[in-house]
Coordinates of C-alpha atoms in Angstrom, one line a residue:
M2 CA 142.4 87.1 95.7
S3 CA 144.0 85.0 93.0
S4 CA 144.4 86.6 89.5
A5 CA 143.1 83.3 87.9
L6 CA 139.8 83.6 89.9
Q7 CA 139.4 87.3 89.0
C8 CA 140.0 86.4 85.3
D9 CA 137.4 83.6 85.5
L10 CA 134.9 86.0 87.1
R11 CA 135.4 88.8 84.6
R12 CA 135.3 86.3 81.6
W13 CA 132.0 84.8 82.9
L14 CA 130.5 88.3 83.4
A15 CA 131.6 89.4 79.9
D16 CA 129.8 86.4 78.4
Q17 CA 126.7 87.3 80.4
Q18 CA 126.6 91.0 79.3
P19 CA 124.3 90.5 76.3
W20 CA 121.8 88.6 78.4
A21 CA 121.9 91.2 81.2
E22 CA 121.3 94.1 78.8
K23 CA 118.3 92.2 77.3
R24 CA 116.9 91.3 80.7
L25 CA 117.2 94.9 81.9
V26 CA 115.0 96.0 78.9
D27 CA 112.5 93.2 79.9
Y28 CA 112.4 94.6 83.5
C29 CA 112.0 98.2 82.4
S30 CA 109.2 97.3 80.0
I31 CA 107.0 96.5 82.9
S32 CA 105.4 99.5 84.6
S33 CA 105.9 98.7 88.3
C34 CA 104.9 101.9 90.1
T35 CA 104.6 101.3 93.9
H36 CA 100.8 101.9 93.7
E37 CA 100.1 99.6 90.7
P38 CA 99.5 96.0 92.0
D39 CA 99.2 94.4 88.6
G40 CA 102.5 95.8 87.5
I41 CA 104.2 94.9 90.7
A42 CA 102.9 91.3 90.4
A43 CA 104.1 91.1 86.8
M44 CA 107.6 92.3 87.8
Q45 CA 107.7 89.9 90.7
D46 CA 106.8 87.0 88.4
L47 CA 109.7 87.9 86.1
V48 CA 112.2 88.3 89.0
T49 CA 111.0 85.0 90.5
E50 CA 112.0 83.2 87.3
D51 CA 115.5 84.6 87.6
L52 CA 115.8 83.7 91.3
T53 CA 114.5 80.2 90.7
A54 CA 117.1 79.7 88.0
L55 CA 120.0 80.4 90.4
P56 CA 118.6 78.0 91.8
A57 CA 116.8 79.2 94.9
R58 CA 113.5 78.8 96.6
V59 CA 111.6 82.1 96.5
D60 CA 109.1 83.2 99.2
R61 CA 106.6 86.0 98.8
R62 CA 106.0 87.5 102.2
P63 CA 102.9 89.7 102.6
V64 CA 103.5 93.2 104.1
A65 CA 101.3 95.5 106.0
P66 CA 99.1 97.9 103.9
L67 CA 99.8 101.6 103.5
T68 CA 97.4 103.8 105.4
W69 CA 96.9 107.5 105.0
H70 CA 94.3 110.4 105.1
D71 CA 92.9 111.4 101.7
D72 CA 91.9 115.0 100.8
T73 CA 88.5 114.6 102.5
G74 CA 90.2 113.6 105.8
A75 CA 89.0 110.0 105.6
S76 CA 91.4 107.2 106.6
R77 CA 92.4 105.0 103.6
S78 CA 94.2 101.8 103.2
Q79 CA 96.0 100.3 100.2
P80 CA 97.7 96.9 99.8
L81 CA 101.4 96.9 99.0
G82 CA 103.5 94.4 97.1
A83 CA 105.0 91.4 98.9
L84 CA 108.6 91.1 99.9
L85 CA 110.5 88.5 97.8
T86 CA 113.2 86.6 99.6
A87 CA 115.5 83.8 98.4
R88 CA 118.1 82.1 100.5
L89 CA 121.2 80.3 99.2
E90 CA 123.4 78.3 101.6
G91 CA 127.1 78.7 101.2
A92 CA 130.2 76.9 102.5
A93 CA 131.7 80.1 104.1
P94 CA 130.4 81.2 107.5
L95 CA 129.7 84.7 106.4
R96 CA 125.9 85.6 106.2
A97 CA 125.3 88.4 103.7
L98 CA 122.0 90.2 103.1
L99 CA 121.6 91.5 99.5
L100 CA 118.7 94.0 99.1
I101 CA 117.1 96.1 96.4
H102 CA 113.6 97.2 95.3
L103 CA 111.6 96.6 92.1
D104 CA 109.1 99.4 92.4
T105 CA 109.5 102.7 90.6
V106 CA 108.0 106.2 90.8
Y107 CA 106.6 106.1 87.3
P108 CA 102.9 105.3 87.0
Q109 CA 101.6 103.7 83.8
A110 CA 100.5 107.0 82.3
T111 CA 104.1 108.2 82.3
H112 CA 105.9 105.0 81.5
W113 CA 107.9 105.1 78.3
K114 CA 109.7 102.6 76.0
A115 CA 113.3 101.8 76.7
R116 CA 115.7 103.5 74.3
R117 CA 119.4 102.8 73.8
D118 CA 121.8 105.6 73.1
G119 CA 125.3 104.2 72.7
Q120 CA 126.3 102.8 76.1
R121 CA 123.3 104.3 77.8
L122 CA 119.9 102.7 78.4
H123 CA 117.2 105.3 78.9
A124 CA 114.2 103.6 80.6
P125 CA 112.0 104.0 83.7
G126 CA 113.8 102.5 86.6
A127 CA 116.9 101.6 84.5
A128 CA 119.2 103.0 87.2
D129 CA 116.8 103.2 90.2
A130 CA 116.8 100.3 90.7
K131 CA 116.1 97.6 88.1
G132 CA 119.7 98.0 86.9
G133 CA 120.8 97.3 90.5
L134 CA 118.5 94.2 90.6
L135 CA 120.4 92.9 87.6
V136 CA 123.8 93.7 89.2
M137 CA 122.7 91.7 92.3
L138 CA 121.6 88.7 90.3
L139 CA 124.7 88.7 88.1
A140 CA 127.0 88.9 91.1
V141 CA 125.3 85.9 92.7
K142 CA 125.3 83.9 89.5
A143 CA 129.0 84.7 88.9
L144 CA 130.0 83.5 92.4
R145 CA 128.1 80.2 92.1
E146 CA 129.6 79.6 88.6
T147 CA 133.2 80.5 89.2
A148 CA 133.8 80.0 93.0
P149 CA 131.1 77.7 94.4
A150 CA 133.3 76.4 97.2
L151 CA 134.0 80.0 98.5
C152 CA 130.4 81.3 98.5
P153 CA 129.0 82.7 101.6
S154 CA 125.4 82.2 102.7
L155 CA 123.2 84.7 101.0
T156 CA 119.7 86.1 101.5
L157 CA 118.4 88.1 98.5
A158 CA 115.5 90.4 99.5
I159 CA 113.5 92.4 97.0
N160 CA 110.8 94.8 98.2
A161 CA 108.1 96.7 96.3
D162 CA 107.5 99.7 98.5
E163 CA 110.9 101.4 98.8
E164 CA 109.9 104.5 96.7
I165 CA 107.4 105.5 99.5
G166 CA 109.8 104.7 102.3
S167 CA 109.1 100.9 102.7
P168 CA 106.4 101.4 105.3
G169 CA 105.1 97.8 104.8
S170 CA 108.4 95.9 104.4
A171 CA 110.4 97.8 107.1
P172 CA 109.7 95.4 110.0
M173 CA 110.8 92.5 107.9
L174 CA 114.0 94.3 106.8
D175 CA 114.8 95.0 110.4
Q176 CA 114.5 91.3 111.3
L177 CA 116.6 90.2 108.3
A178 CA 119.3 92.7 109.2
R179 CA 119.6 91.1 112.7
E180 CA 120.1 87.7 111.1
H181 CA 123.1 88.6 109.0
D182 CA 126.7 89.8 109.2
V183 CA 126.8 92.3 106.4
G184 CA 124.4 94.1 104.2
L185 CA 124.8 95.1 100.5
V186 CA 122.1 97.3 98.9
F187 CA 122.0 97.9 95.1
E188 CA 120.8 101.5 94.8
P189 CA 122.6 103.3 91.9
C190 CA 125.9 104.9 92.5
L191 CA 126.7 108.2 90.9
E192 CA 127.5 108.4 87.2
D193 CA 131.3 108.6 87.9
G194 CA 131.1 105.6 90.2
S195 CA 131.2 107.6 93.5
M196 CA 129.4 105.8 96.3
V197 CA 127.4 107.0 99.3
A198 CA 128.9 106.9 102.8
A199 CA 126.7 108.5 105.5
R200 CA 123.1 109.4 104.9
G201 CA 120.6 111.7 106.6
G202 CA 117.2 110.5 107.9
S203 CA 113.7 111.2 106.7
A204 CA 110.1 111.3 108.0
N205 CA 106.7 112.0 106.5
F206 CA 103.8 113.6 108.2
T207 CA 100.2 114.9 107.6
L208 CA 98.6 117.9 109.3
L209 CA 94.8 118.0 109.5
V210 CA 92.7 121.0 110.7
R211 CA 88.9 120.9 111.0
G212 CA 87.0 124.1 111.4
R213 CA 83.3 125.1 110.7
G214 CA 81.9 125.8 107.3
A215 CA 79.7 128.8 106.7
H216 CA 78.5 131.1 103.9
V217 CA 80.8 134.1 103.7
G218 CA 78.0 136.6 103.1
R219 CA 75.4 135.4 105.6
D220 CA 77.3 133.6 108.4
F221 CA 80.9 134.6 108.2
A222 CA 81.3 135.2 111.9
R223 CA 79.9 131.7 112.6
G224 CA 82.6 130.1 110.4
R225 CA 85.9 128.8 111.5
N226 CA 88.4 128.9 108.6
A227 CA 90.5 125.7 108.6
I228 CA 92.8 126.9 105.9
V229 CA 93.8 130.0 107.8
H230 CA 94.6 128.0 110.9
L231 CA 96.5 125.4 108.8
A232 CA 98.5 128.3 107.3
R233 CA 99.5 129.6 110.8
W234 CA 100.5 126.0 111.7
I235 CA 102.7 125.8 108.6
D236 CA 104.3 129.1 109.3
Q237 CA 105.2 127.9 112.8
L238 CA 106.8 124.8 111.4
D239 CA 108.7 126.6 108.7
R240 CA 110.3 128.7 111.4
L241 CA 111.8 125.5 112.9
N242 CA 114.1 125.3 109.9
L243 CA 116.1 128.1 111.5
T244 CA 116.6 126.3 114.8
H245 CA 118.6 123.1 114.0
P246 CA 121.6 122.8 111.6
G247 CA 120.9 120.2 108.9
L248 CA 117.2 120.1 109.6
H249 CA 115.1 120.6 106.5
L250 CA 111.3 120.7 107.1
N251 CA 109.2 121.0 103.9
I252 CA 105.5 121.3 103.3
G253 CA 105.1 119.8 99.9
R254 CA 101.3 119.7 99.3
I255 CA 98.2 121.4 100.8
S256 CA 94.5 120.9 100.1
G257 CA 91.2 122.2 101.4
G258 CA 88.2 124.3 100.8
D259 CA 85.7 124.5 98.0
A260 CA 84.1 127.6 96.6
A261 CA 85.7 131.0 97.4
N262 CA 82.4 132.2 99.1
C263 CA 82.4 129.3 101.6
V264 CA 84.4 129.3 104.8
P265 CA 86.4 126.0 104.5
D266 CA 85.9 123.5 107.3
L267 CA 88.8 121.2 106.4
A268 CA 92.5 121.8 105.4
I269 CA 95.3 119.2 105.1
A270 CA 99.0 119.6 104.5
R271 CA 101.6 116.9 103.8
G272 CA 105.2 117.4 104.7
N273 CA 108.7 115.8 104.8
L274 CA 111.5 116.1 107.3
R275 CA 115.2 115.6 106.5
F276 CA 117.7 115.5 109.4
H277 CA 121.2 114.3 110.5
E278 CA 120.6 113.6 114.2
A279 CA 118.4 110.8 115.4
E280 CA 116.8 113.0 118.0
A281 CA 115.2 115.3 115.4
W282 CA 112.2 113.1 114.7
P283 CA 111.1 112.7 118.3
W284 CA 111.6 116.4 118.8
L285 CA 109.4 117.2 115.8
R286 CA 106.7 114.8 117.0
N287 CA 106.6 116.8 120.3
Q288 CA 106.4 120.1 118.4
L289 CA 103.5 118.8 116.2
T290 CA 101.6 117.5 119.2
R291 CA 102.0 120.8 121.1
M292 CA 100.9 122.9 118.1
A293 CA 97.9 120.6 117.4
A294 CA 96.8 121.0 121.0
E295 CA 97.1 124.8 120.9
I296 CA 95.0 124.9 117.7
G297 CA 92.4 122.6 119.2
D298 CA 92.1 124.9 122.3
E299 CA 90.4 127.5 120.1
E300 CA 86.6 127.3 119.9
G301 CA 85.3 125.6 116.8
F302 CA 88.7 124.0 115.7
R303 CA 90.2 120.6 115.9
A304 CA 93.7 119.7 114.8
S305 CA 95.5 116.4 114.5
W306 CA 98.6 114.9 112.8
D307 CA 100.0 111.6 111.9
G308 CA 103.3 110.5 110.4
Y309 CA 106.2 108.0 110.5
Q310 CA 109.9 107.9 110.3
A311 CA 110.7 106.5 106.8
N312 CA 114.4 106.2 107.5
P313 CA 116.6 107.0 110.5
P314 CA 120.0 108.6 109.8
K315 CA 122.7 106.3 108.6
T316 CA 126.0 106.9 110.5
L317 CA 129.4 105.2 109.9
G318 CA 130.4 102.9 112.7
T319 CA 133.7 101.0 112.9
A320 CA 132.2 97.9 111.2
T321 CA 130.8 99.9 108.3
R322 CA 134.0 101.7 107.8
S323 CA 135.9 98.4 107.6
L324 CA 133.3 97.2 105.1
M325 CA 134.0 100.3 103.0
N326 CA 137.7 99.5 103.2
A327 CA 137.0 96.0 102.0
C328 CA 135.0 97.5 99.1
E329 CA 137.9 99.7 98.2
A330 CA 140.3 96.7 98.2
A331 CA 138.0 94.8 95.8
A332 CA 137.7 97.9 93.6
H333 CA 141.5 98.1 93.6
D334 CA 141.7 94.5 92.4
L335 CA 139.5 95.6 89.4
G336 CA 141.3 98.8 88.7
L337 CA 138.2 100.9 89.7
P338 CA 138.6 104.2 91.6
I339 CA 136.3 104.5 94.6
H340 CA 135.2 107.9 96.1
W341 CA 132.7 108.3 99.0
R342 CA 130.2 111.1 99.5
D343 CA 127.7 111.9 102.2
T344 CA 124.1 112.7 101.2
A345 CA 120.8 113.8 102.6
G346 CA 119.1 111.2 100.4
T347 CA 117.8 108.0 102.1
C348 CA 117.2 104.4 101.2
D349 CA 116.7 101.0 102.8
G350 CA 120.3 101.0 103.7
N351 CA 119.4 103.4 106.5
K352 CA 117.1 100.8 108.0
L353 CA 119.7 98.0 107.9
A354 CA 122.3 100.3 109.5
A355 CA 119.8 101.3 112.3
A356 CA 119.4 97.6 113.1
G357 CA 123.2 97.3 113.6
L358 CA 124.2 95.8 110.3
P359 CA 127.3 97.1 108.5
V360 CA 126.1 98.2 105.1
I361 CA 127.1 99.6 101.8
D362 CA 124.1 100.8 99.8
T363 CA 125.2 102.0 96.4
L364 CA 126.5 98.9 94.7
G365 CA 124.0 99.3 91.8
V366 CA 124.7 100.6 88.3
R367 CA 126.2 103.9 87.3
G368 CA 123.6 106.3 86.1
A369 CA 121.8 109.6 86.4
N370 CA 118.6 111.6 86.2
L371 CA 116.8 109.4 88.7
H372 CA 113.0 109.9 88.9
H373 CA 113.1 111.9 85.7
R374 CA 112.0 111.0 82.2
D375 CA 115.6 111.0 81.0
E376 CA 116.7 108.5 83.6
F377 CA 119.5 106.2 82.3
C378 CA 122.0 103.6 83.3
L379 CA 125.4 103.0 81.8
L380 CA 125.2 99.4 80.5
P381 CA 128.9 98.5 81.0
S382 CA 128.4 99.1 84.7
L383 CA 126.2 96.0 84.9
G384 CA 129.2 93.7 84.7
E385 CA 131.5 96.2 86.4
R386 CA 129.4 96.5 89.5
A387 CA 128.6 92.7 89.6
A388 CA 132.4 92.0 89.6
L389 CA 132.9 94.5 92.4
T390 CA 130.1 92.9 94.5
A391 CA 131.4 89.3 93.9
L392 CA 135.0 90.2 94.8
L393 CA 133.8 92.0 97.9
L394 CA 131.9 89.0 99.0
L395 CA 134.8 86.7 98.3
R396 CA 137.2 88.9 100.2
L397 CA 134.9 88.8 103.2
A398 CA 134.1 85.1 102.9
T399 CA 137.7 84.0 102.7
G400 CA 138.9 86.4 105.5
E401 CA 141.1 88.4 103.1
S402 CA 139.1 91.4 104.2
Q403 CA 137.6 91.5 107.7
L404 CA 135.0 93.5 109.5
V405 CA 136.2 95.2 112.6
E406 CA 133.8 95.5 115.4
D407 CA 133.9 98.3 118.0
P408 CA 132.9 96.9 121.4
H409 CA 131.8 100.5 122.5
E410 CA 129.2 100.7 119.7
P411 CA 125.7 99.7 120.4
A412 CA 124.6 96.3 118.9

């Protein structure tokens, strides 16, 4: 990559830094928790302004609603925010999918005002992942301003349900992955700039046991205690943690019962599974189905479960490793050290990789304390990471770095 082009890119991004910092405060001032439709819509309107200014035509694609069982056992449904997509045609044959989310874990009641402390911006979503959204936009704008003849074709995708596993947008992300050559996801990297290589998988599930209510004093023998049977089920599941290396099965919430002198007729537990091997989720489904049947065989009890795989494991195939090498070469051009780490954490990069797309998924800002009130991003990393993304795309678009396919890997 020519030094003149790199200088132009860095100069343009340096000029944009004040705008980027102000825009990040604008983004973080909007409470856009996954479950707040008004906040999601407001955030989408603001992002649409920035996408339109690229310029690009923006589509809002409705996604399937979220369904779950509430604490009474009733089935519920909740609309989720649309998937924003913007396509920009480029001269280079490379087709790149750029992806990040705009929802956060902070509901309105816990939202706080952005606060700057030196080079840190403390704000809800500053790192995860509104800072990453700014990095993505800056990188695209920098490419179109400094190297328009070398731009690849880009699809920018921004979803609003990632913090709950992207249950609504997942089918669309799978389809987009199959239409592109490479995927870049703008989740935050670590504070020191380290990036994620392989990732584990995750799944969420709900256990439901129905028994028979009764008065403890008058009709105890007639009752069928749903909480007791749920506890036995949970104990069986917890023992599964000892059977597979790298398998973490956690029950995170339970509910059921009413007064202490009433035999409870309903008990519900909600759990999460983390795993390294793709076979773990089908295996757990079989275990849950078997256990539910055994509980249901006992007179007066019924048991059921539901759940979904939020993310399959992300493994490193030949093409992804060559993409990582290209990222290292771009970082070298910028004088940035790159270190890779595996993690049990998941993101939408897992989904893109499962669809066969080579992907790097931590091109967002440097920051820390994600999902905590002291979350922050390092403001200089806005331009730093945008430069890394732009150079990576240019290297791939011009053929200076190439993806290497392994014919033995599944498509």
